[in-house]
Amino acid sequence: MQWQLLAAQLINGIALGSTYALIALGYTMVYGIIRLINFAHGDIFMLGAYFGLIAISSYNLSLIPAMIISMCLAALVGITLDRIAYRPLRQSPRITVLITAIGASLLIQSLAQLIFGADYRSFPAKAIPIKIIRLGSIIITNRQIIIFGTAILLMILLHLIVNYTKLGKAMRAVSMDKEAAQLMGINVDRVIAFTFAVGSALAAAAGILVGILYNSVDPYMGTLPGLKAFVAAVLGGIGIIPGAVFGGFFMGIAENMVVAFGSSTYRDAVAFAVLILVLLIKPSGLLGKRVQEKV
Amino acid sequence: MELLKVQDLDVYYGGIHALKQVSFTINAGEIVTLIGANGAGKSTTLRAVSGLVPTSSGSVEFKGVDITNMPAHKIAGLKLTHVPEGRRVFANLSVEVNLQLGAYLRKDKAQVQEDLERVYTLFPRLAERRRQLAGSLSGGEQQMLAMGRGLMANPELMLLDEPSMGLAPLLVREIFRVIEEINRSGTTILLVEQNAKMALNVANRAYVLENGAVKLSGTAAELLQDERVRKAYLGG
């Protein structure tokens, strides 16, 4: 029976990891472009879950339109956050912006508690009825497949946007050299806003997917997945898009392996053990290049 | 016709008075060069014109339009292109994507494609390496890419900052040959160079900057004969 447990936890890990990967993408994109760890990112993930929940339970929308609406609203929140909290500090020391991000995180959590209430809420069961799929003796639920499939689809979409659209290319140019990008006629502030929009939309999708996975939504649900996704981004090499995807899956699988072979007590500790190990052994992340300090 | 008119420009750079009442003009079709020692304010002048550094007083007019303190990305849209010091190519993007980004604001797709071919004809080395990452190019190739990227904007005025810096003599001559060719095809050029001799040989007129102020100006031929210029910048 041991290998079936292993397979089951591996599947759980892949489903959970795909949501971490979606969140980690936002962290890493924003870091890549303005060198900021946006600590409010996990809270946008939480808002995304609420937007989806409300769209499904109050407006009777089905999953896909609810997700699209939630992603659009979260994108607006992300743009607003950048516009009012971060953009005025563009020339400030990084620590100032970092502290602002922590403040923004607390503010969004408190506002969410004020507006949505502190209670746990859940998606109506009819939103996605559970179906069980048996592959031999391995059990997969349709929810796991939806989560994994949606995440992969969004990642492919992001890959196409970043590599093949004009704005995506501008985004990469800005992340490499802001001044040179301006000389090309690229409006740097607009590209940064676009980055926040895309990252926030991905986080919102992850929020709905996690809400479905655990069937629970609350104002503080963003904290732990946010931290774990942050570790995932660091693990893959912060600022590197494929690194975030790799890190996300790694974290999800590692967490579930700890549950399978150790104790579920330590499932959250694994994230921080990984963080410490990465920072000790390869601070630039597994896919990161060593940055040479220029003298 | 005056294409660029800079009047009494003052720039402060972190407490330093970097430009003091700098005035100069560039007529359409010319090559004008700014020469001067390290720290004389040559690069700062270009950066003030292209909007990368704020000016505290004075004015910059391009094609009769006041562009003083306009955001850099808007100035780029007026066909005033700045090829910055140190090439500043996008290292992790391919040569071709770098060139496409040069044409970021242009809507005339067919013309952009033609200009891309033109850049590849001007710099055959870039055509050979179009799929390579810009960061993998040699210094000379990166300079060609930086200039090619600037040309992709189809500029009326091109600001060139130290295009020959750090290049082998053979490449320096190649770069200067291309500068003349770009100018012949209708682009006006403001050239900043440490290599004053080469610069004066291709330029129509020149301004000499010292400690952030214009000390001398005249036609390139005059300055090549000027005793002070010969002593200070041309090695006697």
mmCIF file with all atom_site columns, C-alpha atoms in Angstrom, chain B residues 52-223:
data_model
loop_
_atom_site.group_PDB
_atom_site.id
_atom_site.type_symbol
_atom_site.label_atom_id
_atom_site.label_alt_id
_atom_site.label_comp_id
_atom_site.label_asym_id
_atom_site.label_entity_id
_atom_site.label_seq_id
_atom_site.pdbx_PDB_ins_code
_atom_site.Cartn_x
_atom_site.Cartn_y
_atom_site.Cartn_z
_atom_site.occupancy
_atom_site.B_iso_or_equiv
_atom_site.pdbx_formal_charge
_atom_site.auth_seq_id
_atom_site.auth_comp_id
_atom_site.auth_asym_id
_atom_site.auth_atom_id
_atom_site.pdbx_PDB_model_num
ATOM 1   C CA . LEU B 1 52  ? 16.929 60.978 -18.863 1.00 0.00 ? 52  LEU B CA 1
ATOM 2   C CA . VAL B 1 53  ? 18.025 63.696 -16.431 1.00 0.00 ? 53  VAL B CA 1
ATOM 3   C CA . PRO B 1 54  ? 15.877 66.602 -15.297 1.00 0.00 ? 54  PRO B CA 1
ATOM 4   C CA . THR B 1 55  ? 17.059 70.101 -16.110 1.00 0.00 ? 55  THR B CA 1
ATOM 5   C CA . SER B 1 56  ? 16.719 72.930 -13.619 1.00 0.00 ? 56  SER B CA 1
ATOM 6   C CA . SER B 1 57  ? 16.654 75.809 -16.072 1.00 0.00 ? 57  SER B CA 1
ATOM 7   C CA . GLY B 1 58  ? 17.039 76.536 -19.748 1.00 0.00 ? 58  GLY B CA 1
ATOM 8   C CA . SER B 1 59  ? 15.229 74.967 -22.657 1.00 0.00 ? 59  SER B CA 1
ATOM 9   C CA . VAL B 1 60  ? 15.514 72.247 -25.282 1.00 0.00 ? 60  VAL B CA 1
ATOM 10  C CA . GLU B 1 61  ? 13.643 72.632 -28.544 1.00 0.00 ? 61  GLU B CA 1
ATOM 11  C CA . PHE B 1 62  ? 13.370 69.881 -31.135 1.00 0.00 ? 62  PHE B CA 1
ATOM 12  C CA . LYS B 1 63  ? 11.780 70.680 -34.517 1.00 0.00 ? 63  LYS B CA 1
ATOM 13  C CA . GLY B 1 64  ? 10.439 73.838 -32.893 1.00 0.00 ? 64  GLY B CA 1
ATOM 14  C CA . VAL B 1 65  ? 8.699  71.898 -30.112 1.00 0.00 ? 65  VAL B CA 1
ATOM 15  C CA . ASP B 1 66  ? 9.673  72.545 -26.498 1.00 0.00 ? 66  ASP B CA 1
ATOM 16  C CA . ILE B 1 67  ? 10.767 69.172 -25.105 1.00 0.00 ? 67  ILE B CA 1
ATOM 17  C CA . THR B 1 68  ? 12.372 70.453 -21.885 1.00 0.00 ? 68  THR B CA 1
ATOM 18  C CA . ASN B 1 69  ? 11.730 67.923 -19.100 1.00 0.00 ? 69  ASN B CA 1
ATOM 19  C CA . MET B 1 70  ? 9.397  65.841 -21.261 1.00 0.00 ? 70  MET B CA 1
ATOM 20  C CA . PRO B 1 71  ? 9.469  62.130 -20.200 1.00 0.00 ? 71  PRO B CA 1
ATOM 21  C CA . ALA B 1 72  ? 12.172 60.200 -22.068 1.00 0.00 ? 72  ALA B CA 1
ATOM 22  C CA . HIS B 1 73  ? 9.728  57.737 -23.639 1.00 0.00 ? 73  HIS B CA 1
ATOM 23  C CA . LYS B 1 74  ? 7.772  60.603 -25.210 1.00 0.00 ? 74  LYS B CA 1
ATOM 24  C CA . ILE B 1 75  ? 10.889 62.269 -26.587 1.00 0.00 ? 75  ILE B CA 1
ATOM 25  C CA . ALA B 1 76  ? 11.837 58.942 -28.179 1.00 0.00 ? 76  ALA B CA 1
ATOM 26  C CA . GLY B 1 77  ? 8.503  59.066 -29.986 1.00 0.00 ? 77  GLY B CA 1
ATOM 27  C CA . LEU B 1 78  ? 9.469  62.358 -31.688 1.00 0.00 ? 78  LEU B CA 1
ATOM 28  C CA . LYS B 1 79  ? 12.190 60.560 -33.689 1.00 0.00 ? 79  LYS B CA 1
ATOM 29  C CA . LEU B 1 80  ? 14.959 61.816 -31.451 1.00 0.00 ? 80  LEU B CA 1
ATOM 30  C CA . THR B 1 81  ? 16.939 58.694 -30.606 1.00 0.00 ? 81  THR B CA 1
ATOM 31  C CA . HIS B 1 82  ? 19.643 58.373 -27.987 1.00 0.00 ? 82  HIS B CA 1
ATOM 32  C CA . VAL B 1 83  ? 22.214 55.576 -28.330 1.00 0.00 ? 83  VAL B CA 1
ATOM 33  C CA . PRO B 1 84  ? 23.592 55.579 -24.798 1.00 0.00 ? 84  PRO B CA 1
ATOM 34  C CA . GLU B 1 85  ? 27.119 55.187 -23.520 1.00 0.00 ? 85  GLU B CA 1
ATOM 35  C CA . GLY B 1 86  ? 28.105 51.593 -22.797 1.00 0.00 ? 86  GLY B CA 1
ATOM 36  C CA . ARG B 1 87  ? 25.766 50.190 -25.527 1.00 0.00 ? 87  ARG B CA 1
ATOM 37  C CA . ARG B 1 88  ? 23.045 49.180 -23.014 1.00 0.00 ? 88  ARG B CA 1
ATOM 38  C CA . VAL B 1 89  ? 21.710 46.386 -25.237 1.00 0.00 ? 89  VAL B CA 1
ATOM 39  C CA . PHE B 1 90  ? 19.132 44.035 -23.694 1.00 0.00 ? 90  PHE B CA 1
ATOM 40  C CA . ALA B 1 91  ? 21.553 41.237 -22.885 1.00 0.00 ? 91  ALA B CA 1
ATOM 41  C CA . ASN B 1 92  ? 19.059 38.391 -22.420 1.00 0.00 ? 92  ASN B CA 1
ATOM 42  C CA . LEU B 1 93  ? 17.100 39.128 -25.587 1.00 0.00 ? 93  LEU B CA 1
ATOM 43  C CA . SER B 1 94  ? 18.089 38.087 -29.083 1.00 0.00 ? 94  SER B CA 1
ATOM 44  C CA . VAL B 1 95  ? 19.668 40.485 -31.542 1.00 0.00 ? 95  VAL B CA 1
ATOM 45  C CA . GLU B 1 96  ? 16.459 40.568 -33.560 1.00 0.00 ? 96  GLU B CA 1
ATOM 46  C CA . VAL B 1 97  ? 14.220 41.297 -30.550 1.00 0.00 ? 97  VAL B CA 1
ATOM 47  C CA . ASN B 1 98  ? 16.602 44.100 -29.550 1.00 0.00 ? 98  ASN B CA 1
ATOM 48  C CA . LEU B 1 99  ? 16.152 45.580 -33.010 1.00 0.00 ? 99  LEU B CA 1
ATOM 49  C CA . GLN B 1 100 ? 12.369 45.137 -32.872 1.00 0.00 ? 100 GLN B CA 1
ATOM 50  C CA . LEU B 1 101 ? 12.308 47.014 -29.573 1.00 0.00 ? 101 LEU B CA 1
ATOM 51  C CA . GLY B 1 102 ? 14.075 49.887 -31.322 1.00 0.00 ? 102 GLY B CA 1
ATOM 52  C CA . ALA B 1 103 ? 10.941 50.217 -33.449 1.00 0.00 ? 103 ALA B CA 1
ATOM 53  C CA . TYR B 1 104 ? 8.653  49.890 -30.414 1.00 0.00 ? 104 TYR B CA 1
ATOM 54  C CA . LEU B 1 105 ? 6.548  52.983 -31.147 1.00 0.00 ? 105 LEU B CA 1
ATOM 55  C CA . ARG B 1 106 ? 6.281  52.554 -34.897 1.00 0.00 ? 106 ARG B CA 1
ATOM 56  C CA . LYS B 1 107 ? 3.051  51.466 -36.533 1.00 0.00 ? 107 LYS B CA 1
ATOM 57  C CA . ASP B 1 108 ? 4.311  51.318 -40.126 1.00 0.00 ? 108 ASP B CA 1
ATOM 58  C CA . LYS B 1 109 ? 5.049  47.586 -40.124 1.00 0.00 ? 109 LYS B CA 1
ATOM 59  C CA . ALA B 1 110 ? 6.147  47.261 -43.741 1.00 0.00 ? 110 ALA B CA 1
ATOM 60  C CA . GLN B 1 111 ? 8.572  50.149 -43.358 1.00 0.00 ? 111 GLN B CA 1
ATOM 61  C CA . VAL B 1 112 ? 9.923  48.637 -40.117 1.00 0.00 ? 112 VAL B CA 1
ATOM 62  C CA . GLN B 1 113 ? 10.649 45.398 -41.955 1.00 0.00 ? 113 GLN B CA 1
ATOM 63  C CA . GLU B 1 114 ? 12.502 47.370 -44.620 1.00 0.00 ? 114 GLU B CA 1
ATOM 64  C CA . ASP B 1 115 ? 14.523 49.198 -41.974 1.00 0.00 ? 115 ASP B CA 1
ATOM 65  C CA . LEU B 1 116 ? 15.397 45.871 -40.357 1.00 0.00 ? 116 LEU B CA 1
ATOM 66  C CA . GLU B 1 117 ? 16.846 44.710 -43.675 1.00 0.00 ? 117 GLU B CA 1
ATOM 67  C CA . ARG B 1 118 ? 18.651 48.029 -43.989 1.00 0.00 ? 118 ARG B CA 1
ATOM 68  C CA . VAL B 1 119 ? 20.245 47.570 -40.552 1.00 0.00 ? 119 VAL B CA 1
ATOM 69  C CA . TYR B 1 120 ? 21.298 44.039 -41.502 1.00 0.00 ? 120 TYR B CA 1
ATOM 70  C CA . THR B 1 121 ? 22.854 45.382 -44.720 1.00 0.00 ? 121 THR B CA 1
ATOM 71  C CA . LEU B 1 122 ? 24.658 48.095 -42.774 1.00 0.00 ? 122 LEU B CA 1
ATOM 72  C CA . PHE B 1 123 ? 25.871 45.571 -40.181 1.00 0.00 ? 123 PHE B CA 1
ATOM 73  C CA . PRO B 1 124 ? 26.116 42.122 -41.824 1.00 0.00 ? 124 PRO B CA 1
ATOM 74  C CA . ARG B 1 125 ? 27.529 40.740 -38.559 1.00 0.00 ? 125 ARG B CA 1
ATOM 75  C CA . LEU B 1 126 ? 24.176 41.366 -36.877 1.00 0.00 ? 126 LEU B CA 1
ATOM 76  C CA . ALA B 1 127 ? 22.362 39.473 -39.617 1.00 0.00 ? 127 ALA B CA 1
ATOM 77  C CA . GLU B 1 128 ? 24.569 36.444 -38.998 1.00 0.00 ? 128 GLU B CA 1
ATOM 78  C CA . ARG B 1 129 ? 23.852 36.606 -35.285 1.00 0.00 ? 129 ARG B CA 1
ATOM 79  C CA . ARG B 1 130 ? 20.187 37.584 -35.353 1.00 0.00 ? 130 ARG B CA 1
ATOM 80  C CA . ARG B 1 131 ? 19.089 34.636 -33.165 1.00 0.00 ? 131 ARG B CA 1
ATOM 81  C CA . GLN B 1 132 ? 21.896 35.002 -30.621 1.00 0.00 ? 132 GLN B CA 1
ATOM 82  C CA . LEU B 1 133 ? 21.464 36.687 -27.272 1.00 0.00 ? 133 LEU B CA 1
ATOM 83  C CA . ALA B 1 134 ? 22.778 40.244 -27.333 1.00 0.00 ? 134 ALA B CA 1
ATOM 84  C CA . GLY B 1 135 ? 24.830 39.532 -24.219 1.00 0.00 ? 135 GLY B CA 1
ATOM 85  C CA . SER B 1 136 ? 26.885 36.950 -26.119 1.00 0.00 ? 136 SER B CA 1
ATOM 86  C CA . LEU B 1 137 ? 28.099 39.478 -28.708 1.00 0.00 ? 137 LEU B CA 1
ATOM 87  C CA . SER B 1 138 ? 31.542 41.083 -28.658 1.00 0.00 ? 138 SER B CA 1
ATOM 88  C CA . GLY B 1 139 ? 31.907 44.725 -27.637 1.00 0.00 ? 139 GLY B CA 1
ATOM 89  C CA . GLY B 1 140 ? 32.070 45.891 -31.246 1.00 0.00 ? 140 GLY B CA 1
ATOM 90  C CA . GLU B 1 141 ? 29.026 43.847 -32.229 1.00 0.00 ? 141 GLU B CA 1
ATOM 91  C CA . GLN B 1 142 ? 27.106 45.209 -29.250 1.00 0.00 ? 142 GLN B CA 1
ATOM 92  C CA . GLN B 1 143 ? 27.952 48.737 -30.390 1.00 0.00 ? 143 GLN B CA 1
ATOM 93  C CA . MET B 1 144 ? 26.640 47.891 -33.864 1.00 0.00 ? 144 MET B CA 1
ATOM 94  C CA . LEU B 1 145 ? 23.494 46.475 -32.264 1.00 0.00 ? 145 LEU B CA 1
ATOM 95  C CA . ALA B 1 146 ? 23.015 49.586 -30.131 1.00 0.00 ? 146 ALA B CA 1
ATOM 96  C CA . MET B 1 147 ? 23.312 51.776 -33.226 1.00 0.00 ? 147 MET B CA 1
ATOM 97  C CA . GLY B 1 148 ? 21.142 49.453 -35.294 1.00 0.00 ? 148 GLY B CA 1
ATOM 98  C CA . ARG B 1 149 ? 18.513 49.491 -32.555 1.00 0.00 ? 149 ARG B CA 1
ATOM 99  C CA . GLY B 1 150 ? 18.641 53.287 -32.613 1.00 0.00 ? 150 GLY B CA 1
ATOM 100 C CA . LEU B 1 151 ? 18.192 53.303 -36.388 1.00 0.00 ? 151 LEU B CA 1
ATOM 101 C CA . MET B 1 152 ? 15.102 51.111 -36.086 1.00 0.00 ? 152 MET B CA 1
ATOM 102 C CA . ALA B 1 153 ? 13.289 54.143 -34.668 1.00 0.00 ? 153 ALA B CA 1
ATOM 103 C CA . ASN B 1 154 ? 13.919 55.834 -38.033 1.00 0.00 ? 154 ASN B CA 1
ATOM 104 C CA . PRO B 1 155 ? 15.320 58.873 -36.228 1.00 0.00 ? 155 PRO B CA 1
ATOM 105 C CA . GLU B 1 156 ? 15.659 62.401 -37.547 1.00 0.00 ? 156 GLU B CA 1
ATOM 106 C CA . LEU B 1 157 ? 18.258 63.141 -34.870 1.00 0.00 ? 157 LEU B CA 1
ATOM 107 C CA . MET B 1 158 ? 20.520 60.526 -33.379 1.00 0.00 ? 158 MET B CA 1
ATOM 108 C CA . LEU B 1 159 ? 22.503 61.187 -30.199 1.00 0.00 ? 159 LEU B CA 1
ATOM 109 C CA . LEU B 1 160 ? 25.562 58.942 -30.158 1.00 0.00 ? 160 LEU B CA 1
ATOM 110 C CA . ASP B 1 161 ? 27.430 58.641 -26.869 1.00 0.00 ? 161 ASP B CA 1
ATOM 111 C CA . GLU B 1 162 ? 31.011 57.317 -27.093 1.00 0.00 ? 162 GLU B CA 1
ATOM 112 C CA . PRO B 1 163 ? 30.378 54.829 -29.906 1.00 0.00 ? 163 PRO B CA 1
ATOM 113 C CA . SER B 1 164 ? 34.078 53.973 -30.250 1.00 0.00 ? 164 SER B CA 1
ATOM 114 C CA . MET B 1 165 ? 34.778 53.426 -26.572 1.00 0.00 ? 165 MET B CA 1
ATOM 115 C CA . GLY B 1 166 ? 36.852 50.321 -25.844 1.00 0.00 ? 166 GLY B CA 1
ATOM 116 C CA . LEU B 1 167 ? 36.978 49.161 -29.463 1.00 0.00 ? 167 LEU B CA 1
ATOM 117 C CA . ALA B 1 168 ? 40.006 48.030 -31.475 1.00 0.00 ? 168 ALA B CA 1
ATOM 118 C CA . PRO B 1 169 ? 41.278 50.625 -34.008 1.00 0.00 ? 169 PRO B CA 1
ATOM 119 C CA . LEU B 1 170 ? 39.942 48.670 -36.986 1.00 0.00 ? 170 LEU B CA 1
ATOM 120 C CA . LEU B 1 171 ? 36.462 48.588 -35.460 1.00 0.00 ? 171 LEU B CA 1
ATOM 121 C CA . VAL B 1 172 ? 36.659 52.274 -34.554 1.00 0.00 ? 172 VAL B CA 1
ATOM 122 C CA . ARG B 1 173 ? 37.184 53.118 -38.233 1.00 0.00 ? 173 ARG B CA 1
ATOM 123 C CA . GLU B 1 174 ? 34.286 50.830 -39.150 1.00 0.00 ? 174 GLU B CA 1
ATOM 124 C CA . ILE B 1 175 ? 31.992 52.569 -36.650 1.00 0.00 ? 175 ILE B CA 1
ATOM 125 C CA . PHE B 1 176 ? 32.955 56.025 -37.962 1.00 0.00 ? 176 PHE B CA 1
ATOM 126 C CA . ARG B 1 177 ? 32.369 54.868 -41.541 1.00 0.00 ? 177 ARG B CA 1
ATOM 127 C CA . VAL B 1 178 ? 28.857 53.779 -40.518 1.00 0.00 ? 178 VAL B CA 1
ATOM 128 C CA . ILE B 1 179 ? 28.222 57.088 -38.739 1.00 0.00 ? 179 ILE B CA 1
ATOM 129 C CA . GLU B 1 180 ? 28.952 58.941 -41.985 1.00 0.00 ? 180 GLU B CA 1
ATOM 130 C CA . GLU B 1 181 ? 26.744 56.541 -43.905 1.00 0.00 ? 181 GLU B CA 1
ATOM 131 C CA . ILE B 1 182 ? 23.838 57.011 -41.482 1.00 0.00 ? 182 ILE B CA 1
ATOM 132 C CA . ASN B 1 183 ? 24.259 60.762 -41.853 1.00 0.00 ? 183 ASN B CA 1
ATOM 133 C CA . ARG B 1 184 ? 24.345 60.575 -45.656 1.00 0.00 ? 184 ARG B CA 1
ATOM 134 C CA . SER B 1 185 ? 21.028 58.730 -45.644 1.00 0.00 ? 185 SER B CA 1
ATOM 135 C CA . GLY B 1 186 ? 19.424 61.707 -43.917 1.00 0.00 ? 186 GLY B CA 1
ATOM 136 C CA . THR B 1 187 ? 19.824 61.366 -40.164 1.00 0.00 ? 187 THR B CA 1
ATOM 137 C CA . THR B 1 188 ? 21.299 64.313 -38.281 1.00 0.00 ? 188 THR B CA 1
ATOM 138 C CA . ILE B 1 189 ? 23.880 63.292 -35.700 1.00 0.00 ? 189 ILE B CA 1
ATOM 139 C CA . LEU B 1 190 ? 25.060 64.671 -32.375 1.00 0.00 ? 190 LEU B CA 1
ATOM 140 C CA . LEU B 1 191 ? 28.216 62.768 -31.531 1.00 0.00 ? 191 LEU B CA 1
ATOM 141 C CA . VAL B 1 192 ? 29.974 62.643 -28.187 1.00 0.00 ? 192 VAL B CA 1
ATOM 142 C CA . GLU B 1 193 ? 33.503 61.293 -28.388 1.00 0.00 ? 193 GLU B CA 1
ATOM 143 C CA . GLN B 1 194 ? 36.705 61.032 -26.418 1.00 0.00 ? 194 GLN B CA 1
ATOM 144 C CA . ASN B 1 195 ? 38.447 60.328 -29.688 1.00 0.00 ? 195 ASN B CA 1
ATOM 145 C CA . ALA B 1 196 ? 38.349 64.008 -30.641 1.00 0.00 ? 196 ALA B CA 1
ATOM 146 C CA . LYS B 1 197 ? 40.445 63.620 -33.762 1.00 0.00 ? 197 LYS B CA 1
ATOM 147 C CA . MET B 1 198 ? 38.191 61.007 -35.362 1.00 0.00 ? 198 MET B CA 1
ATOM 148 C CA . ALA B 1 199 ? 35.131 62.955 -34.287 1.00 0.00 ? 199 ALA B CA 1
ATOM 149 C CA . LEU B 1 200 ? 36.355 66.237 -35.790 1.00 0.00 ? 200 LEU B CA 1
ATOM 150 C CA . ASN B 1 201 ? 37.232 64.424 -39.004 1.00 0.00 ? 201 ASN B CA 1
ATOM 151 C CA . VAL B 1 202 ? 33.639 63.340 -39.619 1.00 0.00 ? 202 VAL B CA 1
ATOM 152 C CA . ALA B 1 203 ? 31.846 66.334 -38.079 1.00 0.00 ? 203 ALA B CA 1
ATOM 153 C CA . ASN B 1 204 ? 30.708 69.575 -39.701 1.00 0.00 ? 204 ASN B CA 1
ATOM 154 C CA . ARG B 1 205 ? 30.831 71.566 -36.485 1.00 0.00 ? 205 ARG B CA 1
ATOM 155 C CA . ALA B 1 206 ? 31.942 71.057 -32.901 1.00 0.00 ? 206 ALA B CA 1
ATOM 156 C CA . TYR B 1 207 ? 31.510 72.399 -29.402 1.00 0.00 ? 207 TYR B CA 1
ATOM 157 C CA . VAL B 1 208 ? 34.184 72.039 -26.734 1.00 0.00 ? 208 VAL B CA 1
ATOM 158 C CA . LEU B 1 209 ? 32.888 71.445 -23.210 1.00 0.00 ? 209 LEU B CA 1
ATOM 159 C CA . GLU B 1 210 ? 34.948 72.186 -20.139 1.00 0.00 ? 210 GLU B CA 1
ATOM 160 C CA . ASN B 1 211 ? 33.668 71.760 -16.578 1.00 0.00 ? 211 ASN B CA 1
ATOM 161 C CA . GLY B 1 212 ? 30.073 71.735 -17.740 1.00 0.00 ? 212 GLY B CA 1
ATOM 162 C CA . ALA B 1 213 ? 30.240 74.840 -19.905 1.00 0.00 ? 213 ALA B CA 1
ATOM 163 C CA . VAL B 1 214 ? 30.774 75.472 -23.619 1.00 0.00 ? 214 VAL B CA 1
ATOM 164 C CA . LYS B 1 215 ? 34.298 76.857 -23.981 1.00 0.00 ? 215 LYS B CA 1
ATOM 165 C CA . LEU B 1 216 ? 34.712 76.960 -27.748 1.00 0.00 ? 216 LEU B CA 1
ATOM 166 C CA . SER B 1 217 ? 32.730 76.287 -30.854 1.00 0.00 ? 217 SER B CA 1
ATOM 167 C CA . GLY B 1 218 ? 33.253 76.400 -34.581 1.00 0.00 ? 218 GLY B CA 1
ATOM 168 C CA . THR B 1 219 ? 33.461 74.321 -37.699 1.00 0.00 ? 219 THR B CA 1
ATOM 169 C CA . ALA B 1 220 ? 35.333 71.072 -37.316 1.00 0.00 ? 220 ALA B CA 1
ATOM 170 C CA . ALA B 1 221 ? 38.014 72.308 -39.719 1.00 0.00 ? 221 ALA B CA 1
ATOM 171 C CA . GLU B 1 222 ? 38.597 75.428 -37.609 1.00 0.00 ? 222 GLU B CA 1
ATOM 172 C CA . LEU B 1 223 ? 38.836 73.477 -34.376 1.00 0.00 ? 223 LEU B CA 1
#
